[in-house]
Amino acid sequence: MTYERSDGRKYDELRKTKITRNYLMHPEGSVLIEQGNTKIIITASVEPNVARWMRDTNNSWITSEYSMLPRATDRRKRRPRNGRHTPGRSVEIQRLIGRSLRAGFNLKNIGEISIYVDCDIIQADGGTRCASITGGFVAAYDALKWAYENRYINRFPEFKQIAAISVGIIDEQALLDLPYEEDSKVDVDMNFVMNEDLNIVEIQGTSEGRVFSRDKLSELLDLAEKGIKELIDYQKEILNIS
Amino acid sequence: MTYERSDGRKYDELRKTKITRNYLMHPEGSVLIEQGNTKIIITASVEPNVARWMRDTNNSWITSEYSMLPRATDRRKRRPRNGRHTPGRSVEIQRLIGRSLRAGFNLKNIGEISIYVDCDIIQADGGTRCASITGGFVAAYDALKWAYENRYINRFPEFKQIAAISVGIIDEQALLDLPYEEDSKVDVDMNFVMNEDLNIVEIQGTSEGRVFSRDKLSELLDLAEKGIKELIDYQKEILNIS
Amino acid sequence: MTYERSDGRKYDELRKTKITRNYLMHPEGSVLIEQGNTKIIITASVEPNVARWMRDTNNSWITSEYSMLPRATDRRKRRPRNGRHTPGRSVEIQRLIGRSLRAGFNLKNIGEISIYVDCDIIQADGGTRCASITGGFVAAYDALKWAYENRYINRFPEFKQIAAISVGIIDEQALLDLPYEEDSKVDVDMNFVMNEDLNIVEIQGTSEGRVFSRDKLSELLDLAEKGIKELIDYQKEILNIS
Amino acid sequence: MTYERSDGRKYDELRKTKITRNYLMHPEGSVLIEQGNTKIIITASVEPNVARWMRDTNNSWITSEYSMLPRATDRRKRRPRNGRHTPGRSVEIQRLIGRSLRAGFNLKNIGEISIYVDCDIIQADGGTRCASITGGFVAAYDALKWAYENRYINRFPEFKQIAAISVGIIDEQALLDLPYEEDSKVDVDMNFVMNEDLNIVEIQGTSEGRVFSRDKLSELLDLAEKGIKELIDYQKEILNIS
Amino acid sequence: MTYERSDGRKYDELRKTKITRNYLMHPEGSVLIEQGNTKIIITASVEPNVARWMRDTNNSWITSEYSMLPRATDRRKRRPRNGRHTPGRSVEIQRLIGRSLRAGFNLKNIGEISIYVDCDIIQADGGTRCASITGGFVAAYDALKWAYENRYINRFPEFKQIAAISVGIIDEQALLDLPYEEDSKVDVDMNFVMNEDLNIVEIQGTSEGRVFSRDKLSELLDLAEKGIKELIDYQKEILNIS
Amino acid sequence: MTYERSDGRKYDELRKTKITRNYLMHPEGSVLIEQGNTKIIITASVEPNVARWMRDTNNSWITSEYSMLPRATDRRKRRPRNGRHTPGRSVEIQRLIGRSLRAGFNLKNIGEISIYVDCDIIQADGGTRCASITGGFVAAYDALKWAYENRYINRFPEFKQIAAISVGIIDEQALLDLPYEEDSKVDVDMNFVMNEDLNIVEIQGTSEGRVFSRDKLSELLDLAEKGIKELIDYQKEILNIS
């Protein structure tokens, strides 16, 4: 490997990841996910109804909101309130999280509830959207379990686990799981969301002025598959899924 | 005591309180304060300038924002963004926190910086505004220390410690430090902010349709003084102030 | 008295106060209150329903809005419209007015109406929140009377009159009813809301960097009681309450 | 006259109109104008600068804002704050007032100030936009006089007095100065703004589904000229203009 | 004629005007109107219900929105979104368009639908509000026809065609149909809306600091009648109304 | 091919695409792009300065806004104004367009201007984001040419052409360039942005509850390369790039 990672990891090595279930007392599902220095509180709230356009379908829905505490990053950011609108970046990310989690559960014919997955970034050090998805799956799982045990839905939905990881290229070197320091000097930056079969749920490759070849895309896919497989295994472990 | 507290505390007993300093990596000051089940992340951010109306005064300023995560409480609340305005209650509270912390430090002639104290309620179980003040003092202290050590201000300001506590009356019984369950059935609800000399910084007595006599006010003051004294002692301990 | 008041009043003397009932033709209750140079138009509007959370309780509700005309003060202020949000100060004040007036009337089991008390400051010279409460009680009284006579409620509610006054300390001298000039140089600034029995409804003591002792609090309470008693008597006179 | 006016006026008779100068203590110009039951507080505020696009022109500017207190009319209206936008009707009216007043004064080469004319409707009974113009001229005159005497402008501008009146047609009968009751059943509704030479400054003829002939337009113009002449004379009297 | 028009037209000559019907595939009515260089896309959308205040009246309603693409004019303008409010000018214009079109159709007792007439200015070169009305009549006509053929209303409403034109005075010369270049140096600027009988629907004469005599008003009316007659004839031709 | 396209196209066939340059008179660059029934007006506006964070870098910037006319689609949508925020979908798309166009031009050291690329969807029938990019490249090219010829930048930037296309899978069949009808029943939906060397600029694969294998990704890439090559060739032709 030509590029030396400042935290000593190998190019294909995940950061240390820890998910704490039942982190808070009020929500139906809640986790603290820590991936390296990135820390996110994720709550999954059950509401016993769905938006108007879904009524009488007997389906449920998962939606997500993503927000940073003002000082999650190096510089304080103003809160998006009092007429200030949600930053475009947050809108993009929360839509991605929602779509990704909905791809994990078959919400058809289980009855009509809404799961609000709130991802609040306590400390940001790269990879917040991917960690929100990986941890969000666990929170949503717990909330759905609560809903089933309390008879808000008629059965626990079929599911395939969902996890996500960032990959990128620095100086021609493909790298797995980028912290902020790498993210800011990367030539190409991709996020992959996959399910437990390593089928693709979402791809977002967003360069800023750079381009990459089809071969490099293939290399990045290999890395992503490796990382996501490890995250899926960790989810299985903490959720006691055999 | 006629009224039995469901958590077994005596009428004049504080909930278990813990302040973790340097809770986050980015902010100049940051604490996690836990008071019973109430949990608040407080960050104090230094910005090397002041609002226009304060320029060329050589004074600094402390301001505060108060916010709840959507699921800090029993029911999920919508975020105050995209034109939804900050709830009136939050506005009132963050103004109180700001005034209280400014009363703790003599910010005159130390140079011009702004300290933003962000209080984000992770889990609410009563007393969030008071805990924000008690913990906010510690975060602001650490931020000012950072600012002094990094020469953003020319000296560490003179200060008097500040702490706050709620008191109330249920069935004629005056009580110290109300959790949500008590807060919701209280006849009178007061918040006292005092400094380390037990001089009064702020009093907020807000009844909802009830009234109370001057004698009861005196009894509540006694309780508040006891609680605040204990919190001041705990602050001294964790800040190593002799 | 060490401190000489520029308007020649004694330290415990109210400003000349005048309440004109039925000031406007449309509202169910309306007054112009003049307290010294402070002038406020207060209207109390009856709406024959209550907010969703109160439906089917058979209770009524009083709420308040507080606003300044752009040129009520020495400098023109921009209107809080077109996305500009209500100033924090106004939010705090209108919540105080609402709570205070609700403490004056027993709105239970009289049927479901809402009273909107709009306090529009025409000219500000200190004490606007207190005058809004003192005058607002009269406007709300008249609106409730109208509602009873027009059978929107099934009986006139039991009530205790409500009035409010500001007190403060300048150069150690406690003073009653502060005009703007005194308000701006006061060391401590408190507002008391009491009912006709001189029981306390609300206390707001908001210093800006100053503190005060428990003894001073007692002295301020004495002054407030004297002022509120006089305002209660004046209300009785103009409302013909014996 | 086929149509009997319920207030007993002749078809070409103005309502009783009274302008009180110097109504408030803070603004540079302020009037209370009462026209029948319509009551408006108008303040004219001097600000010693102009908007960016006018800088370095040596010209001044007059702008206006128009707003109703929530209970100026028969039903309470919500305030246009917290993201609620200014009602379209208010926007239209305040732009009309601004243009009309600017047509009254030659603001070129007198130096750069802005006059904000705030028209706050205390009680509405028809004709509020016209009364705002008629009274606004007086308030702006006083503010410009203040600005000249205090040397914010280098001379008092040349001026032609400005006044405005509404006219309309009910059952083929042309009528002068419509109160709300007539305004709501009128077939055609026009507002004329003229200067003291009875030259036309603005015409707004806004029907709602009705049309009118060129002959009727001529008849309405005759009425408007009569009414505006009387208002101009009254302005002269109270401003001591010979 | 003392004033030479830079585009070679006579003082009483319209610009070349072209209306393309059925310009878009989705809306029930849609036109592109080109008047000189002014180009506007107008869509008329049928919605099968009316606002709450009109329910159960058996009447329909036409409303309008007016907007410019950011670069319809010489300088790019910011879009009125994310809390930025609709410019006052647009509000005024869209209210005018709505009232004018409603005067063209008798919407009583035809059933309850709403027609939204959206006027989006693609390229602005003067006269956009008048062209929006002239073209809007055609789009609304087509939408009502669609509504009748698809049985959303019980009959095609009675109507009188509506058209509008701007007139103005430069150097004492009255001129018909002003492009932007003339509009910007005009002494007086009027817009007339008339129906096919040349009865007046709306008059808006808005000067900016200038005034004009009653005689000039008469001269402008002559010009407007000539122009509107020609536009009415063109509408008849493209709508095949005999 | 198992799936029959209702418009008769082959699975790898683009819709008829037409770009009209210099579509409007005011903007520095402007095109109408028509791709099948999708029609978009794109303007590129030059502003002779950059945002604060880019000052003194000697670099230029391209940014984009994306918006639909209310009736671009089958149902009328409300405009995002007066406090209504930009829809999340629009935010996501306009960020994509901006990043894509910036990848086409080397804006470093050419001087400091901003290019605003406004994409206003006149008629939507699928593929609006991709057509905005393909057409936006031409508009931005023309605007940069204007800026160079008028000496706002010191040289025409180096560039690689940029184009974009949508691909998807229906019933296992990979398809190129999806109209709305196909887009709404697609199992997987991807957008590719590439440069003239067929290197990848952006990938967005957003499924809604579906997943796809790595093999299918490869097949979709083949299709996208074919379509983008044809669009690049067409751009060359109309821009006279050899």
mmCIF file of N, CA and C in Angstrom, chain A residues 23-28 37 41 43 45 47 65-67 69-74 76 79-86 94 116 118 120 122-124, chain B residues 23-28 37 41 43 45 47 65-67 69-74 76 79-86 94 116 118 120 122-124:
data_model
loop_
_atom_site.group_PDB
_atom_site.id
_atom_site.type_symbol
_atom_site.label_atom_id
_atom_site.label_comp_id
_atom_site.label_asym_id
_atom_site.label_seq_id
_atom_site.Cartn_x
_atom_site.Cartn_y
_atom_site.Cartn_z
ATOM 1 N N TYR A 23 -30.155 2.380 24.465
ATOM 2 C CA TYR A 23 -29.335 3.438 25.039
ATOM 3 C C TYR A 23 -30.164 4.445 25.826
ATOM 4 N N LEU A 24 -31.425 4.634 25.437
ATOM 5 C CA LEU A 24 -32.277 5.627 26.102
ATOM 6 C C LEU A 24 -33.540 4.975 26.650
ATOM 7 N N MET A 25 -34.200 5.646 27.625
ATOM 8 C CA MET A 25 -35.339 5.010 28.291
ATOM 9 C C MET A 25 -36.674 5.183 27.566
ATOM 10 N N HIS A 26 -36.847 6.289 26.812
ATOM 11 C CA HIS A 26 -38.160 6.550 26.222
ATOM 12 C C HIS A 26 -38.421 5.847 24.884
ATOM 13 N N PRO A 27 -37.473 5.846 23.927
ATOM 14 C CA PRO A 27 -37.831 5.360 22.586
ATOM 15 C C PRO A 27 -38.035 3.839 22.541
ATOM 16 N N GLU A 28 -38.796 3.390 21.549
ATOM 17 C CA GLU A 28 -39.051 1.965 21.393
ATOM 18 C C GLU A 28 -37.786 1.236 20.945
ATOM 19 N N ASN A 37 -14.133 7.565 15.947
ATOM 20 C CA ASN A 37 -14.573 8.693 16.767
ATOM 21 C C ASN A 37 -15.972 9.181 16.435
ATOM 22 N N ILE A 41 -26.384 9.047 18.206
ATOM 23 C CA ILE A 41 -27.541 8.540 18.940
ATOM 24 C C ILE A 41 -28.655 8.328 17.930
ATOM 25 N N THR A 43 -32.552 6.941 17.485
ATOM 26 C CA THR A 43 -33.771 6.458 18.134
ATOM 27 C C THR A 43 -34.756 6.037 17.061
ATOM 28 N N SER A 45 -38.771 5.534 16.726
ATOM 29 C CA SER A 45 -40.035 5.792 17.424
ATOM 30 C C SER A 45 -41.189 5.203 16.642
ATOM 31 N N GLU A 47 -45.041 5.211 15.704
ATOM 32 C CA GLU A 47 -46.311 5.952 15.768
ATOM 33 C C GLU A 47 -47.388 5.107 15.113
ATOM 34 N N GLU A 65 -34.803 11.056 9.984
ATOM 35 C CA GLU A 65 -34.267 12.416 10.030
ATOM 36 C C GLU A 65 -32.826 12.361 10.529
ATOM 37 N N TYR A 66 -32.000 13.212 9.933
ATOM 38 C CA TYR A 66 -30.573 13.239 10.212
ATOM 39 C C TYR A 66 -30.211 14.648 10.613
ATOM 40 N N SER A 67 -29.497 14.777 11.699
ATOM 41 C CA SER A 67 -29.140 16.112 12.159
ATOM 42 C C SER A 67 -27.826 16.039 12.934
ATOM 43 N N LEU A 69 -25.619 17.793 16.044
ATOM 44 C CA LEU A 69 -25.563 18.781 17.100
ATOM 45 C C LEU A 69 -24.658 19.916 16.594
ATOM 46 N N PRO A 70 -24.888 21.138 17.072
ATOM 47 C CA PRO A 70 -24.127 22.270 16.531
ATOM 48 C C PRO A 70 -22.611 22.056 16.609
ATOM 49 N N ARG A 71 -22.172 21.356 17.647
ATOM 50 C CA ARG A 71 -20.722 21.231 17.792
ATOM 51 C C ARG A 71 -20.245 19.799 17.575
ATOM 52 N N ALA A 72 -20.931 19.067 16.710
ATOM 53 C CA ALA A 72 -20.479 17.719 16.374
ATOM 54 C C ALA A 72 -19.191 17.768 15.565
ATOM 55 N N THR A 73 -18.964 18.906 14.930
ATOM 56 C CA THR A 73 -17.789 19.028 14.074
ATOM 57 C C THR A 73 -16.822 20.049 14.661
ATOM 58 N N ASP A 74 -15.779 20.277 13.927
ATOM 59 C CA ASP A 74 -14.723 21.129 14.433
ATOM 60 C C ASP A 74 -15.181 22.566 14.649
ATOM 61 N N ARG A 76 -18.517 25.179 15.138
ATOM 62 C CA ARG A 76 -19.940 25.191 15.483
ATOM 63 C C ARG A 76 -20.775 25.616 14.276
ATOM 64 N N ARG A 79 -28.019 26.032 14.189
ATOM 65 C CA ARG A 79 -29.121 25.089 14.084
ATOM 66 C C ARG A 79 -30.066 25.498 12.954
ATOM 67 N N PRO A 80 -30.642 24.523 12.256
ATOM 68 C CA PRO A 80 -31.556 24.870 11.163
ATOM 69 C C PRO A 80 -32.945 25.184 11.684
ATOM 70 N N ARG A 81 -33.070 26.215 12.524
ATOM 71 C CA ARG A 81 -34.397 26.515 13.033
ATOM 72 C C ARG A 81 -34.745 27.973 12.786
ATOM 73 N N ASN A 82 -35.962 28.330 13.145
ATOM 74 C CA ASN A 82 -36.434 29.697 12.936
ATOM 75 C C ASN A 82 -36.309 30.117 11.487
ATOM 76 N N GLY A 83 -36.824 29.303 10.606
ATOM 77 C CA GLY A 83 -36.863 29.712 9.211
ATOM 78 C C GLY A 83 -35.624 29.287 8.433
ATOM 79 N N ARG A 84 -34.479 29.080 9.158
ATOM 80 C CA ARG A 84 -33.336 28.526 8.459
ATOM 81 C C ARG A 84 -33.701 27.112 8.021
ATOM 82 N N HIS A 85 -33.460 26.758 6.797
ATOM 83 C CA HIS A 85 -33.929 25.461 6.343
ATOM 84 C C HIS A 85 -32.869 24.387 6.584
ATOM 85 N N THR A 86 -33.329 23.148 6.595
ATOM 86 C CA THR A 86 -32.442 22.014 6.735
ATOM 87 C C THR A 86 -31.374 22.089 5.646
ATOM 88 N N GLN A 94 -30.770 12.088 4.837
ATOM 89 C CA GLN A 94 -31.894 11.442 5.521
ATOM 90 C C GLN A 94 -32.803 10.715 4.541
ATOM 91 N N TYR A 116 -40.142 6.324 12.967
ATOM 92 C CA TYR A 116 -39.274 7.486 12.738
ATOM 93 C C TYR A 116 -37.889 7.171 13.279
ATOM 94 N N ASP A 118 -34.503 8.672 14.045
ATOM 95 C CA ASP A 118 -33.796 9.941 14.212
ATOM 96 C C ASP A 118 -32.318 9.689 14.468
ATOM 97 N N ASP A 120 -29.022 11.487 15.316
ATOM 98 C CA ASP A 120 -28.423 12.736 15.784
ATOM 99 C C ASP A 120 -26.934 12.539 16.025
ATOM 100 N N ILE A 122 -23.630 13.102 17.413
ATOM 101 C CA ILE A 122 -23.055 13.698 18.621
ATOM 102 C C ILE A 122 -21.623 14.142 18.359
ATOM 103 N N GLN A 123 -20.931 13.320 17.606
ATOM 104 C CA GLN A 123 -19.534 13.624 17.273
ATOM 105 C C GLN A 123 -19.261 13.070 15.878
ATOM 106 N N ALA A 124 -18.765 13.919 14.990
ATOM 107 C CA ALA A 124 -18.575 13.511 13.602
ATOM 108 C C ALA A 124 -17.098 13.334 13.294
ATOM 109 N N TYR B 23 -16.443 15.540 27.450
ATOM 110 C CA TYR B 23 -17.218 14.421 26.924
ATOM 111 C C TYR B 23 -17.017 14.245 25.416
ATOM 112 N N LEU B 24 -16.744 15.345 24.705
ATOM 113 C CA LEU B 24 -16.599 15.269 23.250
ATOM 114 C C LEU B 24 -15.237 15.797 22.814
ATOM 115 N N MET B 25 -14.796 15.409 21.602
ATOM 116 C CA MET B 25 -13.450 15.760 21.179
ATOM 117 C C MET B 25 -13.321 17.146 20.547
ATOM 118 N N HIS B 26 -14.388 17.655 19.905
ATOM 119 C CA HIS B 26 -14.246 18.917 19.178
ATOM 120 C C HIS B 26 -14.427 20.179 20.037
ATOM 121 N N PRO B 27 -15.427 20.271 20.917
ATOM 122 C CA PRO B 27 -15.692 21.570 21.559
ATOM 123 C C PRO B 27 -14.613 21.945 22.575
ATOM 124 N N GLU B 28 -14.491 23.250 22.833
ATOM 125 C CA GLU B 28 -13.512 23.739 23.794
ATOM 126 C C GLU B 28 -13.909 23.326 25.216
ATOM 127 N N ASN B 37 -32.589 10.548 35.829
ATOM 128 C CA ASN B 37 -32.656 10.075 34.450
ATOM 129 C C ASN B 37 -32.475 11.178 33.425
ATOM 130 N N ILE B 41 -26.230 16.745 26.958
ATOM 131 C CA ILE B 41 -24.914 17.034 26.413
ATOM 132 C C ILE B 41 -24.794 18.544 26.307
ATOM 133 N N THR B 43 -22.216 21.638 25.267
ATOM 134 C CA THR B 43 -20.928 22.022 24.688
ATOM 135 C C THR B 43 -20.772 23.527 24.825
ATOM 136 N N SER B 45 -18.664 26.496 23.025
ATOM 137 C CA SER B 45 -17.825 26.773 21.859
ATOM 138 C C SER B 45 -17.316 28.195 21.914
ATOM 139 N N GLU B 47 -15.949 31.414 20.055
ATOM 140 C CA GLU B 47 -15.793 32.087 18.762
ATOM 141 C C GLU B 47 -15.062 33.404 19.003
ATOM 142 N N GLU B 65 -28.069 28.062 23.684
ATOM 143 C CA GLU B 65 -29.214 27.489 22.976
ATOM 144 C C GLU B 65 -29.601 26.181 23.650
ATOM 145 N N TYR B 66 -30.908 25.958 23.701
ATOM 146 C CA TYR B 66 -31.470 24.805 24.408
ATOM 147 C C TYR B 66 -32.339 24.062 23.421
ATOM 148 N N SER B 67 -32.178 22.768 23.343
ATOM 149 C CA SER B 67 -32.967 22.008 22.392
ATOM 150 C C SER B 67 -33.134 20.586 22.907
ATOM 151 N N LEU B 69 -33.604 16.579 21.739
ATOM 152 C CA LEU B 69 -33.688 15.606 20.657
ATOM 153 C C LEU B 69 -35.156 15.213 20.532
ATOM 154 N N PRO B 70 -35.580 14.844 19.312
ATOM 155 C CA PRO B 70 -37.012 14.565 19.111
ATOM 156 C C PRO B 70 -37.570 13.539 20.104
ATOM 157 N N ARG B 71 -36.741 12.579 20.499
ATOM 158 C CA ARG B 71 -37.291 11.534 21.345
ATOM 159 C C ARG B 71 -36.696 11.581 22.747
ATOM 160 N N ALA B 72 -36.369 12.790 23.211
ATOM 161 C CA ALA B 72 -35.894 12.938 24.584
ATOM 162 C C ALA B 72 -37.021 12.687 25.573
ATOM 163 N N THR B 73 -38.243 12.829 25.099
ATOM 164 C CA THR B 73 -39.395 12.668 25.988
ATOM 165 C C THR B 73 -40.213 11.456 25.571
ATOM 166 N N ASP B 74 -41.288 11.260 26.268
ATOM 167 C CA ASP B 74 -42.084 10.066 26.061
ATOM 168 C C ASP B 74 -42.688 10.001 24.661
ATOM 169 N N ARG B 76 -42.477 11.474 20.634
ATOM 170 C CA ARG B 76 -41.591 12.151 19.696
ATOM 171 C C ARG B 76 -42.141 13.530 19.341
ATOM 172 N N ARG B 79 -38.896 18.323 14.945
ATOM 173 C CA ARG B 79 -37.786 19.262 15.064
ATOM 174 C C ARG B 79 -38.244 20.661 14.643
ATOM 175 N N PRO B 80 -37.717 21.695 15.309
ATOM 176 C CA PRO B 80 -38.121 23.053 14.934
ATOM 177 C C PRO B 80 -37.335 23.554 13.735
ATOM 178 N N ARG B 81 -37.492 22.872 12.571
ATOM 179 C CA ARG B 81 -36.732 23.341 11.426
ATOM 180 C C ARG B 81 -37.644 23.550 10.223
ATOM 181 N N ASN B 82 -37.090 24.054 9.165
ATOM 182 C CA ASN B 82 -37.861 24.333 7.966
ATOM 183 C C ASN B 82 -39.034 25.243 8.257
ATOM 184 N N GLY B 83 -38.755 26.358 8.878
ATOM 185 C CA GLY B 83 -39.801 27.345 9.070
ATOM 186 C C GLY B 83 -40.571 27.145 10.365
ATOM 187 N N ARG B 84 -40.566 25.895 10.895
ATOM 188 C CA ARG B 84 -41.171 25.736 12.200
ATOM 189 C C ARG B 84 -40.316 26.517 13.201
ATOM 190 N N HIS B 85 -40.915 27.303 14.035
ATOM 191 C CA HIS B 85 -40.084 28.135 14.891
ATOM 192 C C HIS B 85 -39.754 27.412 16.194
ATOM 193 N N THR B 86 -38.711 27.891 16.846
ATOM 194 C CA THR B 86 -38.310 27.364 18.137
ATOM 195 C C THR B 86 -39.500 27.460 19.088
ATOM 196 N N GLN B 94 -33.640 29.070 27.088
ATOM 197 C CA GLN B 94 -32.278 29.393 26.684
ATOM 198 C C GLN B 94 -31.902 30.824 27.057
ATOM 199 N N TYR B 116 -20.648 30.057 23.039
ATOM 200 C CA TYR B 116 -21.965 29.489 22.762
ATOM 201 C C TYR B 116 -22.136 28.224 23.592
ATOM 202 N N ASP B 118 -24.346 25.218 24.124
ATOM 203 C CA ASP B 118 -25.436 24.451 23.535
ATOM 204 C C ASP B 118 -25.855 23.327 24.459
ATOM 205 N N ASP B 120 -28.185 20.256 24.706
ATOM 206 C CA ASP B 120 -29.038 19.338 23.955
ATOM 207 C C ASP B 120 -29.506 18.218 24.865
ATOM 208 N N ILE B 122 -30.714 14.921 25.826
ATOM 209 C CA ILE B 122 -30.700 13.578 25.265
ATOM 210 C C ILE B 122 -31.848 12.760 25.846
ATOM 211 N N GLN B 123 -32.092 12.977 27.125
ATOM 212 C CA GLN B 123 -33.171 12.248 27.812
ATOM 213 C C GLN B 123 -33.716 13.180 28.895
ATOM 214 N N ALA B 124 -35.028 13.384 28.872
ATOM 215 C CA ALA B 124 -35.639 14.358 29.785
ATOM 216 C C ALA B 124 -36.429 13.641 30.861
#
